[in-house]
Short mmCIF file of C-alpha atoms and ligand atoms in Angstrom, two decimals:
data_model
loop_
_atom_site.label_atom_id
_atom_site.label_comp_id
_atom_site.label_asym_id
_atom_site.label_seq_id
_atom_site.Cartn_x
_atom_site.Cartn_y
_atom_site.Cartn_z
CA MET A 1 265.47 159.85 -111.58
CA ALA A 2 264.06 156.58 -112.95
CA GLN A 3 266.51 153.72 -113.40
CA THR A 4 266.96 152.76 -117.06
CA THR A 5 267.30 149.16 -118.21
CA GLU A 6 270.98 149.81 -119.00
CA ASP A 7 271.44 150.97 -115.42
CA TYR A 8 269.78 147.78 -114.21
CA ALA A 9 271.98 145.51 -116.39
CA GLY A 10 274.98 147.40 -115.02
CA THR A 11 274.05 146.50 -111.44
CA ILE A 12 273.84 142.74 -112.03
CA ARG A 13 276.61 140.98 -110.13
CA LEU A 14 277.98 137.48 -110.86
CA GLN A 15 277.32 136.48 -107.27
CA ASP A 16 273.61 137.39 -107.63
CA LEU A 17 273.39 135.28 -110.80
CA TRP A 18 275.10 132.38 -109.01
CA ASP A 19 272.77 132.60 -105.99
CA ASP A 20 269.45 132.87 -107.83
CA PRO A 21 269.40 134.03 -111.46
CA TYR A 22 265.66 133.64 -112.08
CA PRO A 23 264.36 136.99 -110.73
CA ILE A 24 267.12 138.74 -112.72
CA TYR A 25 266.17 136.89 -115.91
CA ARG A 26 262.49 137.73 -115.39
CA LYS A 27 263.35 141.41 -115.26
CA LEU A 28 265.65 141.24 -118.31
CA ARG A 29 263.03 139.37 -120.37
CA ALA A 30 260.45 142.00 -119.53
CA THR A 31 262.56 145.10 -120.05
CA HIS A 32 265.68 144.39 -122.09
CA PRO A 33 265.74 140.89 -123.59
CA VAL A 34 269.12 141.32 -125.30
CA ALA A 35 271.14 143.28 -122.74
CA TRP A 36 274.80 144.15 -122.41
CA VAL A 37 275.63 142.92 -118.90
CA PRO A 38 279.09 144.25 -117.97
CA ALA A 39 279.74 141.69 -115.20
CA THR A 40 279.41 138.84 -117.74
CA ASN A 41 281.20 140.71 -120.55
CA ARG A 42 278.40 139.58 -122.89
CA TYR A 43 275.02 140.48 -124.25
CA LEU A 44 272.63 138.15 -122.43
CA VAL A 45 269.84 136.78 -124.67
CA THR A 46 267.00 135.82 -122.34
CA ARG A 47 263.82 135.32 -124.39
CA TYR A 48 262.81 131.92 -125.79
CA GLN A 49 261.89 133.24 -129.25
CA ASP A 50 265.21 135.06 -129.72
CA ILE A 51 267.16 131.92 -128.79
CA VAL A 52 265.14 129.77 -131.20
CA HIS A 53 265.77 132.40 -133.88
CA LEU A 54 269.53 132.63 -133.35
CA GLU A 55 269.94 128.84 -133.38
CA ARG A 56 268.29 128.83 -136.82
CA HIS A 57 271.02 131.14 -138.10
CA PRO A 58 274.42 129.67 -137.17
CA GLU A 59 275.98 131.57 -140.09
CA ILE A 60 275.30 134.80 -138.13
CA PHE A 61 275.46 133.47 -134.56
CA SER A 62 278.64 131.40 -134.65
CA ALA A 63 279.78 128.77 -132.13
CA ALA A 64 283.43 129.43 -133.11
CA GLU A 65 284.01 132.10 -130.48
CA GLN A 66 287.33 133.98 -130.76
CA ASP A 67 289.71 133.73 -127.78
CA SER A 68 287.44 131.11 -126.27
CA LEU A 69 288.61 129.91 -122.86
CA MET A 70 287.16 126.52 -123.72
CA ILE A 71 289.55 126.23 -126.69
CA ARG A 72 292.42 127.22 -124.41
CA VAL A 73 291.54 124.41 -121.97
CA MET A 74 290.22 121.65 -124.22
CA GLY A 75 291.58 122.45 -127.66
CA HIS A 76 289.39 123.09 -130.69
CA THR A 77 286.48 120.68 -130.25
CA MET A 78 283.32 120.20 -132.34
CA LEU A 79 281.45 122.49 -129.92
CA ARG A 80 283.47 125.50 -131.09
CA LYS A 81 283.30 124.76 -134.84
CA ASP A 82 280.71 125.63 -137.46
CA GLY A 83 279.56 124.08 -140.75
CA ALA A 84 281.30 121.10 -142.35
CA ALA A 85 284.20 121.00 -139.85
CA HIS A 86 281.71 120.63 -137.00
CA LEU A 87 279.58 118.06 -138.81
CA ARG A 88 282.55 115.83 -139.63
CA GLU A 89 283.49 115.43 -135.95
CA ARG A 90 279.90 115.10 -134.76
CA LYS A 91 279.18 112.38 -137.32
CA ALA A 92 282.22 110.40 -136.21
CA ALA A 93 281.08 110.23 -132.57
CA GLU A 94 277.34 109.87 -133.22
CA PRO A 95 276.89 106.07 -133.78
CA SER A 96 277.61 105.36 -130.07
CA LEU A 97 274.80 107.68 -128.96
CA ARG A 98 271.93 106.55 -131.19
CA PRO A 99 268.71 105.53 -129.41
CA ARG A 100 269.09 101.92 -130.57
CA THR A 101 272.69 101.60 -129.34
CA ILE A 102 271.61 103.06 -126.03
CA LYS A 103 268.69 100.69 -125.66
CA GLU A 104 270.59 97.56 -126.62
CA HIS A 105 274.01 98.33 -125.27
CA TRP A 106 274.16 101.12 -122.69
CA ALA A 107 270.89 100.70 -120.75
CA PRO A 108 272.01 97.35 -119.20
CA VAL A 109 275.36 98.95 -118.31
CA PHE A 110 273.58 101.91 -116.64
CA GLN A 111 271.31 99.48 -114.73
CA LYS A 112 274.26 97.54 -113.33
CA ILE A 113 275.95 100.76 -112.17
CA ALA A 114 272.78 102.04 -110.45
CA ASP A 115 272.26 98.76 -108.60
CA GLU A 116 275.88 98.56 -107.47
CA LEU A 117 275.79 102.12 -106.12
CA ILE A 118 272.55 101.51 -104.20
CA ASP A 119 273.93 98.20 -102.82
CA GLY A 120 276.87 100.21 -101.48
CA PHE A 121 274.80 102.54 -99.27
CA TYR A 122 271.44 100.76 -98.82
CA GLU A 123 272.03 99.55 -95.24
CA ARG A 124 272.96 103.05 -94.01
CA GLY A 125 269.40 104.35 -94.25
CA GLU A 126 270.70 107.82 -95.13
CA ALA A 127 272.82 109.37 -97.88
CA ASP A 128 273.60 112.54 -99.74
CA LEU A 129 272.15 111.48 -103.09
CA PHE A 130 274.09 114.21 -104.90
CA ALA A 131 277.53 112.92 -103.81
CA ASP A 132 276.67 109.25 -103.23
CA TYR A 133 274.43 108.55 -106.22
CA ALA A 134 273.87 111.24 -108.87
CA GLY A 135 277.59 112.12 -109.24
CA PRO A 136 279.10 108.60 -109.34
CA MET A 137 276.21 107.33 -111.50
CA ALA A 138 276.92 110.01 -114.11
CA ALA A 139 280.71 109.51 -113.91
CA ARG A 140 280.67 105.72 -114.23
CA SER A 141 278.09 105.83 -117.02
CA LEU A 142 280.11 108.40 -118.96
CA ALA A 143 283.36 106.43 -118.51
CA ALA A 144 281.63 103.38 -120.02
CA VAL A 145 280.06 105.29 -122.93
CA LEU A 146 283.36 106.99 -123.80
CA GLY A 147 285.39 103.77 -123.54
CA LEU A 148 287.58 104.94 -120.64
CA HIS A 149 287.48 101.65 -118.75
CA ASP A 150 290.63 102.13 -116.73
CA VAL A 151 289.76 105.57 -115.39
CA ASP A 152 288.71 106.00 -111.75
CA PRO A 153 285.24 107.64 -111.79
CA GLN A 154 286.33 109.97 -108.99
CA ASP A 155 289.23 111.17 -111.20
CA LEU A 156 286.75 111.72 -114.04
CA GLN A 157 284.65 113.97 -111.78
CA THR A 158 287.75 115.92 -110.70
CA TRP A 159 288.96 116.35 -114.30
CA SER A 160 285.52 117.49 -115.39
CA GLN A 161 285.31 120.09 -112.62
CA SER A 162 288.88 121.33 -113.18
CA MET A 163 288.36 121.79 -116.93
CA MET A 164 284.98 123.49 -116.46
CA ASP A 165 286.56 125.84 -113.89
CA GLY A 166 289.20 126.64 -116.54
CA ASN A 167 286.48 127.34 -119.14
CA GLY A 168 285.04 129.92 -116.77
CA ASN A 169 288.37 131.36 -115.55
CA TYR A 170 287.65 134.92 -116.68
CA GLY A 171 289.53 136.15 -113.61
CA ASP A 172 292.74 134.55 -115.02
CA VAL A 173 293.55 132.83 -111.71
CA PRO A 174 296.87 130.92 -112.21
CA ALA A 175 295.95 128.00 -109.89
CA VAL A 176 292.77 127.41 -111.91
CA TRP A 177 294.79 127.23 -115.16
CA GLN A 178 297.23 124.80 -113.54
CA ARG A 179 294.47 122.45 -112.41
CA ALA A 180 292.72 122.66 -115.80
CA GLU A 181 295.96 121.93 -117.68
CA ALA A 182 296.80 119.00 -115.41
CA ALA A 183 293.30 117.58 -115.98
CA ALA A 184 293.62 118.03 -119.75
CA ARG A 185 296.98 116.17 -119.75
CA ALA A 186 295.48 113.34 -117.71
CA VAL A 187 292.62 113.01 -120.20
CA ASP A 188 295.11 112.93 -123.10
CA GLN A 189 296.90 109.99 -121.50
CA ALA A 190 293.66 108.12 -120.78
CA VAL A 191 292.48 108.63 -124.39
CA ASP A 192 295.81 107.43 -125.79
CA ALA A 193 295.53 104.25 -123.69
CA ALA A 194 291.96 103.72 -124.92
CA ILE A 195 292.99 104.25 -128.56
CA ALA A 196 295.75 101.63 -128.19
CA ARG A 197 293.22 99.15 -126.83
CA LEU A 198 290.39 99.92 -129.28
CA ARG A 199 292.45 99.99 -132.48
CA SER A 200 292.36 96.22 -132.86
CA ALA A 201 289.23 95.59 -130.74
CA PRO A 202 286.45 98.06 -131.69
CA ASP A 203 283.41 98.30 -129.43
CA HIS A 204 280.33 100.55 -129.01
CA SER A 205 282.16 103.37 -127.22
CA VAL A 206 282.51 106.96 -128.43
CA ILE A 207 286.30 106.75 -128.72
CA SER A 208 285.94 103.57 -130.78
CA SER A 209 283.40 105.26 -133.07
CA MET A 210 285.69 108.28 -133.62
CA LEU A 211 288.65 105.97 -134.30
CA HIS A 212 286.86 103.65 -136.74
CA ALA A 213 284.62 106.22 -138.50
CA ASP A 214 284.58 106.30 -142.34
CA ASP A 215 286.43 109.60 -141.95
CA PRO A 216 288.34 108.86 -138.72
CA LEU A 217 289.35 111.65 -136.35
CA THR A 218 293.03 112.29 -135.68
CA PRO A 219 294.40 111.38 -132.22
CA GLN A 220 294.42 115.08 -131.29
CA GLU A 221 290.80 115.51 -132.38
CA MET A 222 289.84 112.46 -130.31
CA ARG A 223 291.69 113.76 -127.25
CA ASP A 224 290.12 117.21 -127.48
CA ASN A 225 286.59 116.02 -128.14
CA THR A 226 286.86 113.55 -125.26
CA LYS A 227 287.73 116.50 -122.99
CA MET A 228 284.59 118.25 -124.20
CA PHE A 229 282.52 115.07 -123.58
CA ILE A 230 283.91 114.85 -120.03
CA GLY A 231 283.24 118.55 -119.41
CA GLY A 232 279.74 118.42 -120.95
CA GLY A 233 278.47 114.88 -120.34
CA LEU A 234 278.97 114.40 -116.61
CA ASN A 235 277.66 117.33 -114.56
CA GLU A 236 274.46 117.61 -116.59
CA PRO A 237 273.02 114.12 -115.99
CA ARG A 238 274.25 114.40 -112.39
CA ASP A 239 272.41 117.67 -111.87
CA VAL A 240 269.23 116.56 -113.64
CA THR A 241 269.11 113.42 -111.49
CA ALA A 242 269.49 115.48 -108.32
CA VAL A 243 266.94 118.11 -109.43
CA ALA A 244 264.40 115.43 -110.37
CA LEU A 245 264.80 113.53 -107.10
CA HIS A 246 264.57 116.72 -105.07
CA ALA A 247 261.46 117.86 -106.96
CA LEU A 248 259.71 114.48 -106.66
CA LEU A 249 260.45 114.21 -102.94
CA ALA A 250 259.18 117.76 -102.41
CA HIS A 251 256.00 117.16 -104.49
CA PRO A 252 254.39 113.93 -103.18
CA GLU A 253 251.43 114.23 -105.58
CA GLN A 254 253.76 114.22 -108.61
CA ARG A 255 255.80 111.39 -107.12
CA ALA A 256 252.57 109.36 -106.79
CA LEU A 257 251.81 110.00 -110.48
CA VAL A 258 255.11 108.46 -111.65
CA GLU A 259 254.98 105.63 -109.16
CA THR A 260 251.59 104.55 -110.54
CA ASP A 261 252.61 105.18 -114.16
CA PRO A 262 256.39 104.72 -114.63
CA ALA A 263 256.06 105.79 -118.30
CA ARG A 264 255.86 109.30 -116.85
CA PHE A 265 259.50 109.25 -115.76
CA LYS A 266 260.27 110.69 -119.18
CA ASP A 267 258.08 113.70 -118.31
CA VAL A 268 260.05 114.04 -115.07
CA VAL A 269 263.32 114.27 -117.01
CA GLU A 270 261.99 116.85 -119.48
CA GLU A 271 260.42 118.97 -116.74
CA SER A 272 263.58 118.82 -114.63
CA VAL A 273 265.74 119.95 -117.58
CA ARG A 274 263.25 122.75 -118.22
CA TRP A 275 262.89 123.84 -114.59
CA VAL A 276 266.61 124.04 -113.78
CA ALA A 277 268.54 123.91 -117.08
CA PRO A 278 271.87 122.27 -116.18
CA ILE A 279 273.60 124.28 -118.94
CA GLY A 280 272.14 127.63 -118.03
CA MET A 281 274.14 129.65 -120.55
CA TYR A 282 276.40 129.02 -123.53
CA PRO A 283 278.31 131.42 -125.79
CA ARG A 284 277.85 132.51 -129.40
CA GLN A 285 279.47 135.33 -131.40
CA THR A 286 278.02 137.40 -134.22
CA THR A 287 279.71 137.17 -137.64
CA ARG A 288 278.20 140.50 -138.76
CA ALA A 289 276.14 143.39 -137.43
CA VAL A 290 272.58 142.21 -136.79
CA GLU A 291 269.48 143.15 -134.85
CA LEU A 292 268.19 140.73 -132.21
CA GLY A 293 265.29 141.29 -129.84
CA GLY A 294 265.32 145.03 -130.54
CA THR A 295 269.06 145.46 -129.87
CA LEU A 296 271.54 146.26 -132.63
CA LEU A 297 274.55 144.00 -132.17
CA PRO A 298 277.91 144.84 -133.81
CA ALA A 299 279.94 142.22 -135.70
CA GLY A 300 281.97 140.13 -133.25
CA ALA A 301 279.54 140.70 -130.36
CA ARG A 302 279.81 138.05 -127.64
CA LEU A 303 276.48 136.62 -126.62
CA GLY A 304 275.38 134.55 -123.65
CA VAL A 305 272.51 132.32 -124.78
CA VAL A 306 270.59 131.95 -121.53
CA LEU A 307 268.71 128.65 -121.71
CA GLY A 308 267.93 128.93 -118.00
CA SER A 309 265.87 132.01 -118.81
CA ALA A 310 264.24 130.78 -122.05
CA ASN A 311 262.96 127.72 -120.18
CA ARG A 312 261.13 130.02 -117.77
CA ASP A 313 259.78 132.43 -120.38
CA GLU A 314 256.23 133.25 -119.25
CA THR A 315 255.08 133.85 -122.84
CA VAL A 316 255.81 130.18 -123.58
CA PHE A 317 255.38 128.29 -120.28
CA GLU A 318 252.43 128.92 -117.98
CA ASN A 319 253.43 129.40 -114.34
CA PRO A 320 257.07 128.84 -115.37
CA ASP A 321 258.64 128.76 -111.90
CA ALA A 322 256.55 125.75 -110.85
CA PHE A 323 257.78 122.17 -111.27
CA ASP A 324 254.92 120.37 -113.03
CA ILE A 325 255.35 117.07 -114.87
CA THR A 326 251.83 117.34 -116.31
CA ARG A 327 252.54 120.50 -118.29
CA GLN A 328 251.62 120.33 -121.97
CA GLY A 329 252.71 122.29 -124.99
CA ARG A 330 255.99 123.80 -126.04
CA VAL A 331 259.29 121.99 -125.74
CA HIS A 332 262.06 123.38 -123.59
CA VAL A 333 265.46 124.37 -124.98
CA GLY A 334 267.53 122.75 -122.21
CA PHE A 335 269.34 120.51 -124.72
CA GLY A 336 270.13 123.51 -126.93
CA GLY A 337 269.03 123.83 -130.56
CA GLY A 338 270.43 124.01 -134.08
CA PRO A 339 273.55 122.16 -135.25
CA HIS A 340 274.99 121.70 -131.73
CA PHE A 341 271.83 120.18 -130.23
CA CYS A 342 273.01 117.89 -127.42
CA LEU A 343 274.54 114.77 -128.94
CA GLY A 344 274.10 112.92 -125.62
CA SER A 345 270.40 113.71 -125.14
CA TRP A 346 269.21 110.13 -125.69
CA ALA A 347 271.91 108.73 -123.42
CA ALA A 348 270.99 111.27 -120.73
CA ARG A 349 267.26 110.54 -121.03
CA ALA A 350 267.87 106.79 -120.73
CA GLN A 351 270.37 107.11 -117.91
CA VAL A 352 268.22 109.42 -115.79
CA GLY A 353 264.64 108.62 -116.79
CA GLN A 354 264.80 104.89 -117.43
CA ILE A 355 267.40 103.83 -114.90
CA SER A 356 268.62 106.25 -112.18
CA LEU A 357 265.27 107.62 -110.99
CA PRO A 358 263.01 104.53 -111.19
CA THR A 359 265.66 102.22 -109.70
CA LEU A 360 266.28 104.48 -106.72
CA LEU A 361 262.61 105.14 -105.94
CA ARG A 362 261.82 101.44 -106.26
CA ARG A 363 264.65 100.26 -104.05
CA LEU A 364 264.64 102.71 -101.12
CA PRO A 365 261.49 102.24 -99.00
CA GLY A 366 260.17 105.32 -97.24
CA LEU A 367 262.57 107.62 -99.12
CA ARG A 368 262.22 111.22 -97.92
CA LEU A 369 264.18 114.44 -97.68
CA SER A 370 266.26 114.69 -94.52
CA ALA A 371 264.91 117.30 -92.09
CA SER A 372 268.39 118.10 -90.76
CA GLU A 373 269.78 120.06 -93.71
CA PRO A 374 268.16 122.06 -96.54
CA VAL A 375 268.90 121.33 -100.22
CA ARG A 376 271.05 124.15 -101.62
CA TYR A 377 271.38 125.26 -105.27
CA GLY A 378 274.04 127.30 -107.01
CA GLY A 379 275.31 128.45 -110.41
CA TRP A 380 274.03 130.16 -113.54
CA VAL A 381 276.37 129.05 -116.38
CA PHE A 382 275.90 125.58 -114.91
CA ARG A 383 273.21 125.25 -112.27
CA GLY A 384 272.02 122.49 -109.99
CA PRO A 385 271.73 121.23 -106.42
CA LEU A 386 274.87 121.15 -104.29
CA ASN A 387 273.60 118.46 -101.90
CA LEU A 388 270.61 116.16 -101.47
CA PRO A 389 270.43 114.66 -97.96
CA VAL A 390 267.78 111.90 -97.63
CA ARG A 391 266.67 109.05 -95.35
CA TRP A 392 264.83 105.75 -95.85
CA GLU A 393 264.02 102.54 -93.91
CA PRO A 394 266.35 99.68 -94.93
C1 HEM B 401 270.45 116.12 -119.21
C2 HEM B 401 271.72 116.14 -119.50
C3 HEM B 401 272.31 117.03 -120.57
C4 HEM B 401 271.97 118.31 -120.92
C5 HEM B 401 270.89 119.19 -120.32
C6 HEM B 401 272.85 118.70 -122.02
C7 HEM B 401 272.80 119.92 -122.66
C8 HEM B 401 273.54 120.25 -123.78
C9 HEM B 401 273.49 121.52 -124.46
C10 HEM B 401 272.62 122.69 -124.05
C11 HEM B 401 274.34 121.47 -125.51
C12 HEM B 401 274.61 122.58 -126.53
C13 HEM B 401 275.77 123.42 -126.10
C14 HEM B 401 276.11 124.50 -127.10
O1 HEM B 401 275.47 124.61 -128.16
O2 HEM B 401 277.05 125.29 -126.83
C15 HEM B 401 274.95 120.15 -125.50
C16 HEM B 401 275.89 119.73 -126.42
C17 HEM B 401 276.51 118.50 -126.33
N1 HEM B 401 276.26 117.51 -125.41
FE1 HEM B 401 274.91 117.54 -123.92
N2 HEM B 401 273.69 117.66 -122.28
C18 HEM B 401 273.40 116.62 -121.43
C19 HEM B 401 274.01 115.38 -121.38
C20 HEM B 401 274.98 114.96 -122.25
C21 HEM B 401 275.62 113.67 -122.19
C22 HEM B 401 275.28 112.55 -121.18
C23 HEM B 401 276.54 113.64 -123.19
C24 HEM B 401 277.49 112.54 -123.61
C25 HEM B 401 277.30 111.26 -123.42
C26 HEM B 401 276.48 114.93 -123.89
C27 HEM B 401 277.24 115.28 -124.98
C28 HEM B 401 277.13 116.46 -125.68
C29 HEM B 401 277.96 116.80 -126.83
C30 HEM B 401 279.05 115.93 -127.46
C31 HEM B 401 277.57 118.07 -127.23
C32 HEM B 401 278.16 118.89 -128.41
C33 HEM B 401 277.40 118.60 -129.66
C34 HEM B 401 277.90 119.40 -130.85
O3 HEM B 401 278.72 120.32 -130.70
O4 HEM B 401 277.46 119.08 -131.96
N3 HEM B 401 275.52 115.69 -123.29
N4 HEM B 401 274.45 119.44 -124.42
#
């Protein structure tokens, strides 16, 4: 008997999605673009057009998911609010992340961090650029942008990972909750210390903006939103940096293009975010019964908005599995869409495209992938490289 699409969705395992989700997405897009996938406990929305459509209708496809694990871990942040309540919090944080503030204030900070990190490992002639560069670069940059000067960047990475593990703790593992709660408490303390410092000495940081906004956020709102910033603003620039470096080192002809024309580093960032979307999936919930992509969804249906699939939709992107910085045409949805469009997109573009990538390629002569160990990838809700071993001639 022929296998139906429902049968297929029923066979999808979380481990398969983690290992390599793209063949699964290709099949879902072709046969059942809005599919109930039991292993994920959600309807997965995999086509580009359906995602663009749902982001145009936040009154039907709400970000305020009921019983959200993210709310349990981080409190009720702007990312899980709709309408005016969302806008109020977003507006308070936004001045720190405007293109002009980034150019004038954060780009020199990012440059200093990149140079210090490279100084630290230059003489070795080899490194794991994921652990030695992309991760600490993202952590130190985020600490600066948030205004968490006294926080150890390694702690920030641990807190981020612990809270994100909590957000995905569908298996209800007690040790995961304990680590997530400990991380959340540590962030609360760090934010309280920053508030005490910034109250009488405002600066360009996100916490300062939230504190001194026309409609200032309460201490609890600042603590919770800072948790969300740490969960959502660290792994993504880290992963995009690692994806971009891996792709450029594996495609010498594209590396030559950016080395002759550094203006193209911005194409490298966009293509890297498209090719391996760091946020591969995020949740939404229907406020009423509605049809999407040929599937009738009941009110309260939990959706997984699969950006990692939309960015490889063959009806939108030619040869979608190829990394190609010269591709023209439609924009990817890797930064999301609608009211929750990534608030840190300009900071991420500057950090990765203007500083992290060009500085590294300029400073490490003969940079190449190490032959001793392959680059491994993992994840589907969040996806990226797990290592990036390289060599150069100091
Ligand atoms: C290339 C790196 C990044 C990617 C691909 C990315 C992607 C995204 C996506 C897809 C969303 C929407 C999530 C949803 O609707 O559920 C989002 C939201 C957000 N991002 Fe990013 N992000 C990146 C870097 C950053 C950075 C560096 C920051 C902070 C400095 C940041 C701060 C935020 C915030 C605050 C939101 C929530 C906005 C809102 O709810 O209105 N992101 N990001």
